[in-house]
PDB file of C-alpha atoms in Angstrom:
ATOM      1  CA  MET A   1     -49.166 -23.464 -36.419  1.00  0.00           C
ATOM      2  CA  ALA A   2     -52.275 -25.010 -34.268  1.00  0.00           C
ATOM      3  CA  HIS A   3     -55.112 -23.080 -33.799  1.00  0.00           C
ATOM      4  CA  ILE A   4     -57.340 -22.336 -30.756  1.00  0.00           C
ATOM      5  CA  CYS A   5     -60.778 -20.031 -30.342  1.00  0.00           C
ATOM      6  CA  LEU A   6     -62.060 -20.319 -26.721  1.00  0.00           C
ATOM      7  CA  ARG A   7     -63.957 -18.729 -24.363  1.00  0.00           C
ATOM      8  CA  ALA A   8     -63.122 -17.785 -21.038  1.00  0.00           C
ATOM      9  CA  PRO A   9     -66.369 -17.414 -18.362  1.00  0.00           C
ATOM     10  CA  ALA A  10     -67.043 -15.293 -15.787  1.00  0.00           C
ATOM     11  CA  LYS A  11     -67.795 -16.976 -12.349  1.00  0.00           C
ATOM     12  CA  VAL A  12     -69.422 -15.737  -9.626  1.00  0.00           C
ATOM     13  CA  ASN A  13     -69.691 -16.692  -6.369  1.00  0.00           C
ATOM     14  CA  LEU A  14     -73.837 -17.740  -5.181  1.00  0.00           C
ATOM     15  CA  PHE A  15     -71.649 -18.163  -1.702  1.00  0.00           C
ATOM     16  CA  LEU A  16     -68.744 -17.400   0.065  1.00  0.00           C
ATOM     17  CA  GLU A  17     -67.561 -18.061   3.534  1.00  0.00           C
ATOM     18  CA  ILE A  18     -64.345 -17.598   5.389  1.00  0.00           C
ATOM     19  CA  THR A  19     -63.593 -20.469   7.172  1.00  0.00           C
ATOM     20  CA  GLY A  20     -60.100 -19.654   9.225  1.00  0.00           C
ATOM     21  CA  LYS A  21     -56.499 -18.288   8.376  1.00  0.00           C
ATOM     22  CA  ARG A  22     -53.525 -20.493   7.304  1.00  0.00           C
ATOM     23  CA  PRO A  23     -50.073 -19.794   8.909  1.00  0.00           C
ATOM     24  CA  ASP A  24     -49.308 -18.699   5.746  1.00  0.00           C
ATOM     25  CA  GLY A  25     -51.970 -15.877   5.625  1.00  0.00           C
ATOM     26  CA  TYR A  26     -54.206 -17.264   3.182  1.00  0.00           C
ATOM     27  CA  HIS A  27     -57.940 -17.714   4.291  1.00  0.00           C
ATOM     28  CA  ASP A  28     -59.612 -21.149   4.263  1.00  0.00           C
ATOM     29  CA  LEU A  29     -63.223 -20.509   2.569  1.00  0.00           C
ATOM     30  CA  ALA A  30     -66.142 -22.144   1.735  1.00  0.00           C
ATOM     31  CA  THR A  31     -67.764 -20.646  -1.149  1.00  0.00           C
ATOM     32  CA  LEU A  32     -70.155 -21.950  -4.862  1.00  0.00           C
ATOM     33  CA  PHE A  33     -68.693 -20.921  -7.562  1.00  0.00           C
ATOM     34  CA  ALA A  34     -70.775 -20.777 -11.138  1.00  0.00           C
ATOM     35  CA  LYS A  35     -69.591 -19.755 -14.291  1.00  0.00           C
ATOM     36  CA  THR A  36     -71.631 -17.356 -16.188  1.00  0.00           C
ATOM     37  CA  SER A  37     -71.933 -16.206 -20.326  1.00  0.00           C
ATOM     38  CA  LEU A  38     -70.643 -12.952 -19.969  1.00  0.00           C
ATOM     39  CA  ALA A  39     -66.682 -14.291 -21.328  1.00  0.00           C
ATOM     40  CA  ASP A  40     -63.210 -13.303 -22.485  1.00  0.00           C
ATOM     41  CA  ILE A  41     -62.029 -14.372 -26.030  1.00  0.00           C
ATOM     42  CA  LEU A  42     -58.863 -16.420 -26.181  1.00  0.00           C
ATOM     43  CA  THR A  43     -57.193 -17.172 -29.684  1.00  0.00           C
ATOM     44  CA  LEU A  44     -54.013 -19.300 -29.046  1.00  0.00           C
ATOM     45  CA  ASP A  45     -51.593 -19.354 -32.011  1.00  0.00           C
ATOM     46  CA  ALA A  46     -49.265 -22.340 -31.104  1.00  0.00           C
ATOM     47  CA  GLU A  47     -46.359 -24.712 -31.757  1.00  0.00           C
ATOM     48  CA  PRO A  48     -44.077 -26.550 -30.644  1.00  0.00           C
ATOM     49  CA  ALA A  49     -40.016 -24.766 -31.230  1.00  0.00           C
ATOM     50  CA  GLN A  50     -36.424 -24.969 -30.662  1.00  0.00           C
ATOM     51  CA  GLN A  51     -36.177 -21.489 -28.635  1.00  0.00           C
ATOM     52  CA  GLU A  52     -39.306 -20.214 -26.739  1.00  0.00           C
ATOM     53  CA  GLU A  53     -41.226 -17.167 -28.574  1.00  0.00           C
ATOM     54  CA  LEU A  54     -43.856 -15.879 -26.146  1.00  0.00           C
ATOM     55  CA  SER A  55     -46.547 -12.886 -28.098  1.00  0.00           C
ATOM     56  CA  LEU A  56     -50.152 -11.357 -26.172  1.00  0.00           C
ATOM     57  CA  VAL A  57     -51.978  -8.746 -27.785  1.00  0.00           C
ATOM     58  CA  LEU A  58     -54.740  -7.362 -26.041  1.00  0.00           C
ATOM     59  CA  ASP A  59     -58.262  -5.619 -26.402  1.00  0.00           C
ATOM     60  CA  GLY A  60     -61.879  -5.226 -25.522  1.00  0.00           C
ATOM     61  CA  PRO A  61     -63.621  -3.093 -24.109  1.00  0.00           C
ATOM     62  CA  HIS A  62     -61.993  -3.529 -20.507  1.00  0.00           C
ATOM     63  CA  SER A  63     -57.931  -3.865 -21.470  1.00  0.00           C
ATOM     64  CA  GLY A  64     -57.499  -0.864 -21.186  1.00  0.00           C
ATOM     65  CA  GLY A  65     -54.748  -0.179 -17.555  1.00  0.00           C
ATOM     66  CA  LEU A  66     -53.413  -4.170 -18.195  1.00  0.00           C
ATOM     67  CA  SER A  67     -50.433  -5.046 -19.064  1.00  0.00           C
ATOM     68  CA  ALA A  68     -49.539  -7.604 -21.966  1.00  0.00           C
ATOM     69  CA  GLU A  69     -45.909  -8.091 -20.227  1.00  0.00           C
ATOM     70  CA  GLN A  70     -44.447 -10.885 -19.019  1.00  0.00           C
ATOM     71  CA  ASP A  71     -46.229 -11.025 -15.461  1.00  0.00           C
ATOM     72  CA  ASN A  72     -50.056 -11.450 -17.498  1.00  0.00           C
ATOM     73  CA  LEU A  73     -51.282 -14.116 -15.915  1.00  0.00           C
ATOM     74  CA  ALA A  74     -52.135 -15.762 -20.169  1.00  0.00           C
ATOM     75  CA  LEU A  75     -48.562 -15.845 -20.283  1.00  0.00           C
ATOM     76  CA  ARG A  76     -47.250 -17.151 -17.040  1.00  0.00           C
ATOM     77  CA  ALA A  77     -50.085 -19.637 -17.506  1.00  0.00           C
ATOM     78  CA  VAL A  78     -47.738 -20.417 -20.836  1.00  0.00           C
ATOM     79  CA  ARG A  79     -44.557 -21.237 -18.804  1.00  0.00           C
ATOM     80  CA  ILE A  80     -46.739 -23.701 -16.199  1.00  0.00           C
ATOM     81  CA  PHE A  81     -47.663 -25.617 -19.536  1.00  0.00           C
ATOM     82  CA  GLU A  82     -44.375 -25.333 -20.935  1.00  0.00           C
ATOM     83  CA  LYS A  83     -42.114 -26.037 -17.716  1.00  0.00           C
ATOM     84  CA  HIS A  84     -45.172 -29.314 -16.578  1.00  0.00           C
ATOM     85  CA  PHE A  85     -44.618 -30.969 -19.993  1.00  0.00           C
ATOM     86  CA  ASN A  86     -41.409 -30.455 -20.872  1.00  0.00           C
ATOM     87  CA  MET A  87     -41.712 -28.107 -23.815  1.00  0.00           C
ATOM     88  CA  THR A  88     -41.029 -24.843 -25.467  1.00  0.00           C
ATOM     89  CA  LEU A  89     -43.399 -23.150 -27.139  1.00  0.00           C
ATOM     90  CA  ARG A  90     -43.416 -20.394 -30.042  1.00  0.00           C
ATOM     91  CA  ILE A  91     -46.725 -18.826 -29.541  1.00  0.00           C
ATOM     92  CA  HIS A  92     -48.953 -15.623 -29.419  1.00  0.00           C
ATOM     93  CA  ILE A  93     -52.716 -15.146 -27.807  1.00  0.00           C
ATOM     94  CA  ARG A  94     -55.098 -12.471 -28.818  1.00  0.00           C
ATOM     95  CA  LEU A  95     -57.472 -11.768 -26.084  1.00  0.00           C
ATOM     96  CA  THR A  96     -60.049  -9.746 -25.837  1.00  0.00           C
ATOM     97  CA  LYS A  97     -60.843  -8.372 -22.429  1.00  0.00           C
ATOM     98  CA  ASN A  98     -64.266  -8.488 -21.798  1.00  0.00           C
ATOM     99  CA  ILE A  99     -64.340  -9.296 -18.331  1.00  0.00           C
ATOM    100  CA  PRO A 100     -63.955  -6.152 -15.817  1.00  0.00           C
ATOM    101  CA  PHE A 101     -60.854  -6.289 -13.884  1.00  0.00           C
ATOM    102  CA  GLY A 102     -60.524  -5.985 -10.358  1.00  0.00           C
ATOM    103  CA  ALA A 103     -64.522  -6.999  -9.893  1.00  0.00           C
ATOM    104  CA  GLY A 104     -64.921  -9.631  -7.967  1.00  0.00           C
ATOM    105  CA  LEU A 105     -65.555 -11.919 -11.404  1.00  0.00           C
ATOM    106  CA  GLY A 106     -62.505 -14.072 -11.591  1.00  0.00           C
ATOM    107  CA  GLY A 107     -61.752 -12.840 -15.707  1.00  0.00           C
ATOM    108  CA  GLY A 108     -57.345 -12.580 -14.899  1.00  0.00           C
ATOM    109  CA  SER A 109     -58.045 -16.696 -13.182  1.00  0.00           C
ATOM    110  CA  SER A 110     -60.144 -17.676 -16.082  1.00  0.00           C
ATOM    111  CA  ASP A 111     -57.952 -16.318 -18.704  1.00  0.00           C
ATOM    112  CA  ALA A 112     -54.878 -18.135 -17.097  1.00  0.00           C
ATOM    113  CA  GLY A 113     -57.326 -21.711 -16.949  1.00  0.00           C
ATOM    114  CA  THR A 114     -58.285 -21.181 -20.051  1.00  0.00           C
ATOM    115  CA  VAL A 115     -54.456 -21.089 -21.557  1.00  0.00           C
ATOM    116  CA  LEU A 116     -54.187 -23.969 -19.929  1.00  0.00           C
ATOM    117  CA  LEU A 117     -57.449 -25.313 -21.310  1.00  0.00           C
ATOM    118  CA  GLY A 118     -56.223 -24.605 -24.436  1.00  0.00           C
ATOM    119  CA  LEU A 119     -52.585 -25.825 -24.664  1.00  0.00           C
ATOM    120  CA  CYS A 120     -53.679 -28.797 -23.656  1.00  0.00           C
ATOM    121  CA  HIS A 121     -56.508 -29.521 -26.132  1.00  0.00           C
ATOM    122  CA  LEU A 122     -53.878 -28.624 -29.199  1.00  0.00           C
ATOM    123  CA  PHE A 123     -50.982 -30.884 -27.647  1.00  0.00           C
ATOM    124  CA  GLY A 124     -53.367 -34.059 -26.125  1.00  0.00           C
ATOM    125  CA  LYS A 125     -53.124 -32.825 -22.944  1.00  0.00           C
ATOM    126  CA  PRO A 126     -55.189 -33.903 -19.431  1.00  0.00           C
ATOM    127  CA  PRO A 127     -55.770 -30.358 -18.170  1.00  0.00           C
ATOM    128  CA  GLN A 128     -56.550 -32.606 -15.059  1.00  0.00           C
ATOM    129  CA  GLU A 129     -53.029 -33.170 -14.906  1.00  0.00           C
ATOM    130  CA  LEU A 130     -52.152 -28.932 -14.174  1.00  0.00           C
ATOM    131  CA  LEU A 131     -54.393 -28.666 -11.027  1.00  0.00           C
ATOM    132  CA  SER A 132     -51.804 -27.995  -8.462  1.00  0.00           C
ATOM    133  CA  ASP A 133     -49.805 -26.071 -11.444  1.00  0.00           C
ATOM    134  CA  ALA A 134     -52.498 -23.807 -11.670  1.00  0.00           C
ATOM    135  CA  ALA A 135     -53.139 -23.359  -7.804  1.00  0.00           C
ATOM    136  CA  ARG A 136     -49.956 -21.726  -8.349  1.00  0.00           C
ATOM    137  CA  LEU A 137     -50.628 -19.491 -10.055  1.00  0.00           C
ATOM    138  CA  GLY A 138     -53.544 -18.276  -8.396  1.00  0.00           C
ATOM    139  CA  ALA A 139     -56.934 -19.103  -6.276  1.00  0.00           C
ATOM    140  CA  ASP A 140     -59.177 -19.453  -8.339  1.00  0.00           C
ATOM    141  CA  VAL A 141     -57.800 -20.808 -11.350  1.00  0.00           C
ATOM    142  CA  PRO A 142     -58.185 -24.437 -11.543  1.00  0.00           C
ATOM    143  CA  LEU A 143     -61.873 -24.371 -11.451  1.00  0.00           C
ATOM    144  CA  PHE A 144     -61.754 -23.212 -15.630  1.00  0.00           C
ATOM    145  CA  LEU A 145     -59.787 -26.847 -15.829  1.00  0.00           C
ATOM    146  CA  TYR A 146     -63.288 -28.014 -15.592  1.00  0.00           C
ATOM    147  CA  PRO A 147     -65.945 -28.309 -17.822  1.00  0.00           C
ATOM    148  CA  ASP A 148     -68.522 -28.062 -15.316  1.00  0.00           C
ATOM    149  CA  THR A 149     -70.649 -24.660 -14.201  1.00  0.00           C
ATOM    150  CA  PHE A 150     -71.145 -25.026 -10.592  1.00  0.00           C
ATOM    151  CA  LEU A 151     -68.797 -26.224  -8.079  1.00  0.00           C
ATOM    152  CA  LYS A 152     -68.074 -26.540  -4.624  1.00  0.00           C
ATOM    153  CA  GLY A 153     -65.078 -24.756  -3.147  1.00  0.00           C
ATOM    154  CA  GLU A 154     -63.238 -25.363   0.009  1.00  0.00           C
ATOM    155  CA  GLY A 155     -59.543 -24.790   0.995  1.00  0.00           C
ATOM    156  CA  ILE A 156     -57.854 -21.275  -0.574  1.00  0.00           C
ATOM    157  CA  GLY A 157     -60.268 -22.254  -3.141  1.00  0.00           C
ATOM    158  CA  GLU A 158     -58.803 -24.924  -5.039  1.00  0.00           C
ATOM    159  CA  ARG A 159     -60.423 -27.666  -3.565  1.00  0.00           C
ATOM    160  CA  LEU A 160     -63.551 -28.589  -5.959  1.00  0.00           C
ATOM    161  CA  THR A 161     -66.105 -30.573  -6.075  1.00  0.00           C
ATOM    162  CA  PRO A 162     -68.582 -30.165  -9.226  1.00  0.00           C
ATOM    163  CA  ILE A 163     -72.385 -29.927  -8.941  1.00  0.00           C
ATOM    164  CA  PRO A 164     -74.008 -32.041 -11.406  1.00  0.00           C
ATOM    165  CA  LEU A 165     -76.275 -29.171 -11.709  1.00  0.00           C
ATOM    166  CA  HIS A 166     -77.006 -29.715 -15.513  1.00  0.00           C
ATOM    167  CA  THR A 167     -79.871 -27.024 -17.325  1.00  0.00           C
ATOM    168  CA  PRO A 168     -80.243 -23.902 -14.992  1.00  0.00           C
ATOM    169  CA  SER A 169     -83.677 -22.067 -15.528  1.00  0.00           C
ATOM    170  CA  PHE A 170     -82.404 -18.333 -14.193  1.00  0.00           C
ATOM    171  CA  TRP A 171     -80.394 -15.311 -14.941  1.00  0.00           C
ATOM    172  CA  ALA A 172     -78.694 -12.557 -12.951  1.00  0.00           C
ATOM    173  CA  VAL A 173     -78.071  -9.258 -13.619  1.00  0.00           C
ATOM    174  CA  LEU A 174     -74.200  -8.378 -12.912  1.00  0.00           C
ATOM    175  CA  ALA A 175     -73.773  -4.443 -12.295  1.00  0.00           C
ATOM    176  CA  TYR A 176     -70.130  -3.483 -12.329  1.00  0.00           C
ATOM    177  CA  PRO A 177     -69.417   0.059 -10.483  1.00  0.00           C
ATOM    178  CA  ASP A 178     -66.965   1.192 -12.428  1.00  0.00           C
ATOM    179  CA  GLU A 179     -64.403   0.516  -9.822  1.00  0.00           C
ATOM    180  CA  ALA A 180     -61.856  -2.043  -8.719  1.00  0.00           C
ATOM    181  CA  VAL A 181     -61.411  -3.503  -5.715  1.00  0.00           C
ATOM    182  CA  PRO A 182     -58.148  -4.630  -4.625  1.00  0.00           C
ATOM    183  CA  THR A 183     -58.531  -8.435  -2.907  1.00  0.00           C
ATOM    184  CA  LYS A 184     -55.553  -7.460  -0.383  1.00  0.00           C
ATOM    185  CA  GLY A 185     -57.099  -4.404   0.993  1.00  0.00           C
ATOM    186  CA  VAL A 186     -60.110  -7.013   1.973  1.00  0.00           C
ATOM    187  CA  PHE A 187     -58.330  -9.266   3.191  1.00  0.00           C
ATOM    188  CA  GLN A 188     -56.712  -7.073   5.840  1.00  0.00           C
ATOM    189  CA  ARG A 189     -59.820  -5.120   7.325  1.00  0.00           C
ATOM    190  CA  LEU A 190     -61.869  -8.235   7.154  1.00  0.00           C
ATOM    191  CA  ARG A 191     -62.223  -9.847  10.549  1.00  0.00           C
ATOM    192  CA  LEU A 192     -62.818 -13.687  11.504  1.00  0.00           C
ATOM    193  CA  PRO A 193     -66.312 -14.984  11.994  1.00  0.00           C
ATOM    194  CA  ASP A 194     -67.291 -16.882  15.491  1.00  0.00           C
ATOM    195  CA  ARG A 195     -67.567 -20.770  15.203  1.00  0.00           C
ATOM    196  CA  GLN A 196     -71.468 -20.899  15.282  1.00  0.00           C
ATOM    197  CA  SER A 197     -71.371 -18.258  12.775  1.00  0.00           C
ATOM    198  CA  VAL A 198     -69.431 -20.267  10.332  1.00  0.00           C
ATOM    199  CA  LEU A 199     -71.178 -23.299  11.510  1.00  0.00           C
ATOM    200  CA  THR A 200     -74.471 -22.058  10.126  1.00  0.00           C
ATOM    201  CA  ARG A 201     -73.293 -21.001   7.062  1.00  0.00           C
ATOM    202  CA  LEU A 202     -71.920 -24.293   6.349  1.00  0.00           C
ATOM    203  CA  SER A 203     -75.161 -25.471   7.034  1.00  0.00           C
ATOM    204  CA  ASN A 204     -76.878 -22.387   4.372  1.00  0.00           C
ATOM    205  CA  LEU A 205     -74.411 -23.864   1.748  1.00  0.00           C
ATOM    206  CA  ASP A 206     -75.631 -26.948   1.827  1.00  0.00           C
ATOM    207  CA  LYS A 207     -79.179 -26.193   0.950  1.00  0.00           C
ATOM    208  CA  LEU A 208     -78.443 -23.873  -1.047  1.00  0.00           C
ATOM    209  CA  ILE A 209     -76.817 -26.378  -3.449  1.00  0.00           C
ATOM    210  CA  GLN A 210     -80.040 -28.875  -2.639  1.00  0.00           C
ATOM    211  CA  CYS A 211     -82.499 -26.060  -3.986  1.00  0.00           C
ATOM    212  CA  LEU A 212     -80.081 -25.884  -6.961  1.00  0.00           C
ATOM    213  CA  CYS A 213     -79.477 -29.747  -7.879  1.00  0.00           C
ATOM    214  CA  GLN A 214     -84.005 -29.786  -7.165  1.00  0.00           C
ATOM    215  CA  GLY A 215     -84.065 -26.972  -9.841  1.00  0.00           C
ATOM    216  CA  LEU A 216     -86.474 -25.024  -7.218  1.00  0.00           C
ATOM    217  CA  PRO A 217     -86.642 -21.091  -8.292  1.00  0.00           C
ATOM    218  CA  PRO A 218     -84.728 -18.644  -7.209  1.00  0.00           C
ATOM    219  CA  THR A 219     -87.469 -17.114  -4.837  1.00  0.00           C
ATOM    220  CA  GLN A 220     -87.472 -20.342  -2.755  1.00  0.00           C
ATOM    221  CA  TRP A 221     -83.279 -19.814  -2.331  1.00  0.00           C
ATOM    222  CA  GLN A 222     -81.590 -16.587  -2.972  1.00  0.00           C
ATOM    223  CA  ASN A 223     -81.962 -16.149   0.525  1.00  0.00           C
ATOM    224  CA  LEU A 224     -79.847 -18.523   1.260  1.00  0.00           C
ATOM    225  CA  LEU A 225     -77.047 -16.111  -0.800  1.00  0.00           C
ATOM    226  CA  PHE A 226     -74.132 -14.802   1.217  1.00  0.00           C
ATOM    227  CA  ASN A 227     -71.266 -13.146   1.032  1.00  0.00           C
ATOM    228  CA  ARG A 228     -68.864 -12.597   3.621  1.00  0.00           C
ATOM    229  CA  LEU A 229     -66.318 -10.672   2.234  1.00  0.00           C
ATOM    230  CA  GLU A 230     -69.425  -7.839   2.327  1.00  0.00           C
ATOM    231  CA  GLU A 231     -68.536  -6.883   5.390  1.00  0.00           C
ATOM    232  CA  ALA A 232     -64.586  -5.776   3.984  1.00  0.00           C
ATOM    233  CA  VAL A 233     -65.885  -3.972   0.846  1.00  0.00           C
ATOM    234  CA  LEU A 234     -69.691  -2.070   1.740  1.00  0.00           C
ATOM    235  CA  PRO A 235     -68.822  -0.386   4.707  1.00  0.00           C
ATOM    236  CA  TYR A 236     -65.293   1.434   2.776  1.00  0.00           C
ATOM    237  CA  ILE A 237     -66.084   1.284  -0.850  1.00  0.00           C
ATOM    238  CA  GLY A 238     -69.350   3.282  -1.623  1.00  0.00           C
ATOM    239  CA  SER A 239     -69.326   2.401  -5.460  1.00  0.00           C
ATOM    240  CA  VAL A 240     -70.563  -1.027  -4.350  1.00  0.00           C
ATOM    241  CA  ARG A 241     -72.629  -0.291  -1.167  1.00  0.00           C
ATOM    242  CA  LYS A 242     -74.573   2.407  -3.379  1.00  0.00           C
ATOM    243  CA  THR A 243     -74.464  -0.628  -6.871  1.00  0.00           C
ATOM    244  CA  LYS A 244     -76.180  -3.053  -4.290  1.00  0.00           C
ATOM    245  CA  GLU A 245     -78.702  -0.531  -2.696  1.00  0.00           C
ATOM    246  CA  ASP A 246     -79.709   0.160  -6.057  1.00  0.00           C
ATOM    247  CA  PHE A 247     -80.731  -3.409  -6.314  1.00  0.00           C
ATOM    248  CA  SER A 248     -82.062  -3.209  -3.395  1.00  0.00           C
ATOM    249  CA  ALA A 249     -84.628  -0.686  -4.482  1.00  0.00           C
ATOM    250  CA  LEU A 250     -85.781  -2.242  -6.613  1.00  0.00           C
ATOM    251  CA  GLY A 251     -86.852  -5.304  -5.684  1.00  0.00           C
ATOM    252  CA  ALA A 252     -84.099  -7.285  -6.065  1.00  0.00           C
ATOM    253  CA  VAL A 253     -82.152  -9.673  -3.603  1.00  0.00           C
ATOM    254  CA  PRO A 254     -78.375  -8.503  -4.543  1.00  0.00           C
ATOM    255  CA  LEU A 255     -75.385  -9.625  -3.457  1.00  0.00           C
ATOM    256  CA  MET A 256     -71.426  -8.873  -3.877  1.00  0.00           C
ATOM    257  CA  SER A 257     -69.242 -11.124  -6.202  1.00  0.00           C
ATOM    258  CA  GLY A 258     -65.487 -12.550  -4.662  1.00  0.00           C
ATOM    259  CA  SER A 259     -64.082  -9.165  -3.192  1.00  0.00           C
ATOM    260  CA  GLY A 260     -66.114  -7.102  -5.017  1.00  0.00           C
ATOM    261  CA  SER A 261     -66.527  -4.766  -7.211  1.00  0.00           C
ATOM    262  CA  THR A 262     -69.257  -6.550  -9.407  1.00  0.00           C
ATOM    263  CA  VAL A 263     -72.991  -6.741  -7.514  1.00  0.00           C
ATOM    264  CA  PHE A 264     -75.507  -8.814  -8.917  1.00  0.00           C
ATOM    265  CA  ALA A 265     -79.215 -10.432  -8.507  1.00  0.00           C
ATOM    266  CA  VAL A 266     -80.861 -14.164  -9.901  1.00  0.00           C
ATOM    267  CA  THR A 267     -83.699 -13.830 -12.135  1.00  0.00           C
ATOM    268  CA  PRO A 268     -85.915 -16.918 -12.679  1.00  0.00           C
ATOM    269  CA  ASP A 269     -86.119 -15.673 -16.333  1.00  0.00           C
ATOM    270  CA  ARG A 270     -84.681 -13.584 -18.942  1.00  0.00           C
ATOM    271  CA  GLN A 271     -87.223 -11.448 -19.533  1.00  0.00           C
ATOM    272  CA  LEU A 272     -87.563 -10.066 -16.059  1.00  0.00           C
ATOM    273  CA  ALA A 273     -82.914  -9.879 -16.209  1.00  0.00           C
ATOM    274  CA  GLU A 274     -83.093  -7.749 -19.112  1.00  0.00           C
ATOM    275  CA  ASP A 275     -86.271  -5.699 -17.717  1.00  0.00           C
ATOM    276  CA  LEU A 276     -83.296  -4.794 -14.262  1.00  0.00           C
ATOM    277  CA  ALA A 277     -80.634  -4.917 -16.214  1.00  0.00           C
ATOM    278  CA  GLY A 278     -82.615  -1.749 -17.937  1.00  0.00           C
ATOM    279  CA  ARG A 279     -82.790  -0.416 -14.582  1.00  0.00           C
ATOM    280  CA  ILE A 280     -80.044  -0.365 -13.457  1.00  0.00           C
ATOM    281  CA  LYS A 281     -78.228   0.812 -16.287  1.00  0.00           C
ATOM    282  CA  GLN A 282     -80.523   3.864 -15.698  1.00  0.00           C
ATOM    283  CA  LYS A 283     -78.234   4.731 -12.364  1.00  0.00           C
ATOM    284  CA  GLY A 284     -74.714   4.793 -14.571  1.00  0.00           C
ATOM    285  CA  ARG A 285     -74.202   1.390 -13.771  1.00  0.00           C
ATOM    286  CA  LYS A 286     -72.532  -0.985 -16.098  1.00  0.00           C
ATOM    287  CA  VAL A 287     -74.536  -3.721 -16.600  1.00  0.00           C
ATOM    288  CA  PHE A 288     -74.351  -8.010 -18.024  1.00  0.00           C
ATOM    289  CA  THR A 289     -77.188 -10.013 -18.567  1.00  0.00           C
ATOM    290  CA  VAL A 290     -75.733 -13.679 -18.624  1.00  0.00           C
ATOM    291  CA  ARG A 291     -76.712 -17.041 -18.498  1.00  0.00           C
ATOM    292  CA  PHE A 292     -75.092 -19.396 -16.147  1.00  0.00           C
ATOM    293  CA  GLY A 293     -72.943 -21.318 -17.957  1.00  0.00           C
ATOM    294  CA  GLY A 294     -73.867 -21.589 -21.959  1.00  0.00           C
ATOM    295  CA  ASN A 295     -72.052 -19.756 -24.519  1.00  0.00           C
ATOM    296  CA  GLN A 296     -74.391 -16.381 -24.832  1.00  0.00           C
ATOM    297  CA  ASP A 297     -74.178 -12.878 -22.768  1.00  0.00           C
ATOM    298  CA  GLU A 298     -75.859  -9.954 -23.505  1.00  0.00           C
ATOM    299  CA  ASN A 299     -74.135  -6.395 -22.519  1.00  0.00           C
ATOM    300  CA  ASN A 300     -76.185  -3.910 -21.881  1.00  0.00           C
TER     301      ASN A 300
END
């Protein structure tokens, strides 16, 4: 059997605006994804076979409550790969879950995208061929078929533009309040912003991307960070609201990632991140100190 071990990185949204609602019920958005050093670990052992055999073993600190059955996104990704390339596989997957579930960090999507990447590597297939198939697994899944750390997302998040920022010099502290937030409920509560508000925010997104590309420190752009979905979470989910208040009380500029529940704050360097993480941890939160990109994470 061919063997590969890969990291499936968590993402945060440095910016997220809802730009409209589609006839199919999905929402159009404009977002800035940033992959972090916090990651699940995926091990794939695979070979072509006459008859399909798929198995998945889950472990790790955040594997509790997750299903290893056929509806798991990692196994669904295998079937997407098989169908697209007309292959039948015998495959065993071990998935070590370090990313909390329902945390706005894209853990399940990252697992699915990384399975596709791993299979493409093992069998010499081009990942870019799978972008439209990946989007059917979930709007965030195509993000993880790109090697880039920062990507602008449009449409439902599947139209991606890499941002040429290769050596970010800033860190972040992620705080998970130990409560998952179901995405469906968030969008049901969301009230669409007016057009002028959207245009103003999109202008801020462009400014944020410019600041990042210029290598400016977080103090010069963190006021541009934004997440429209906070309006549909903070008034309703007390643990997320309190986590954000904890950051603010310490002088940080916090933001919820995705549809929640993780709240994060960006810092200029590792030392400041570790100091902030230690103080947030005292509040009883699950805390991660991360870099953007790379493959080192500090699970405090």
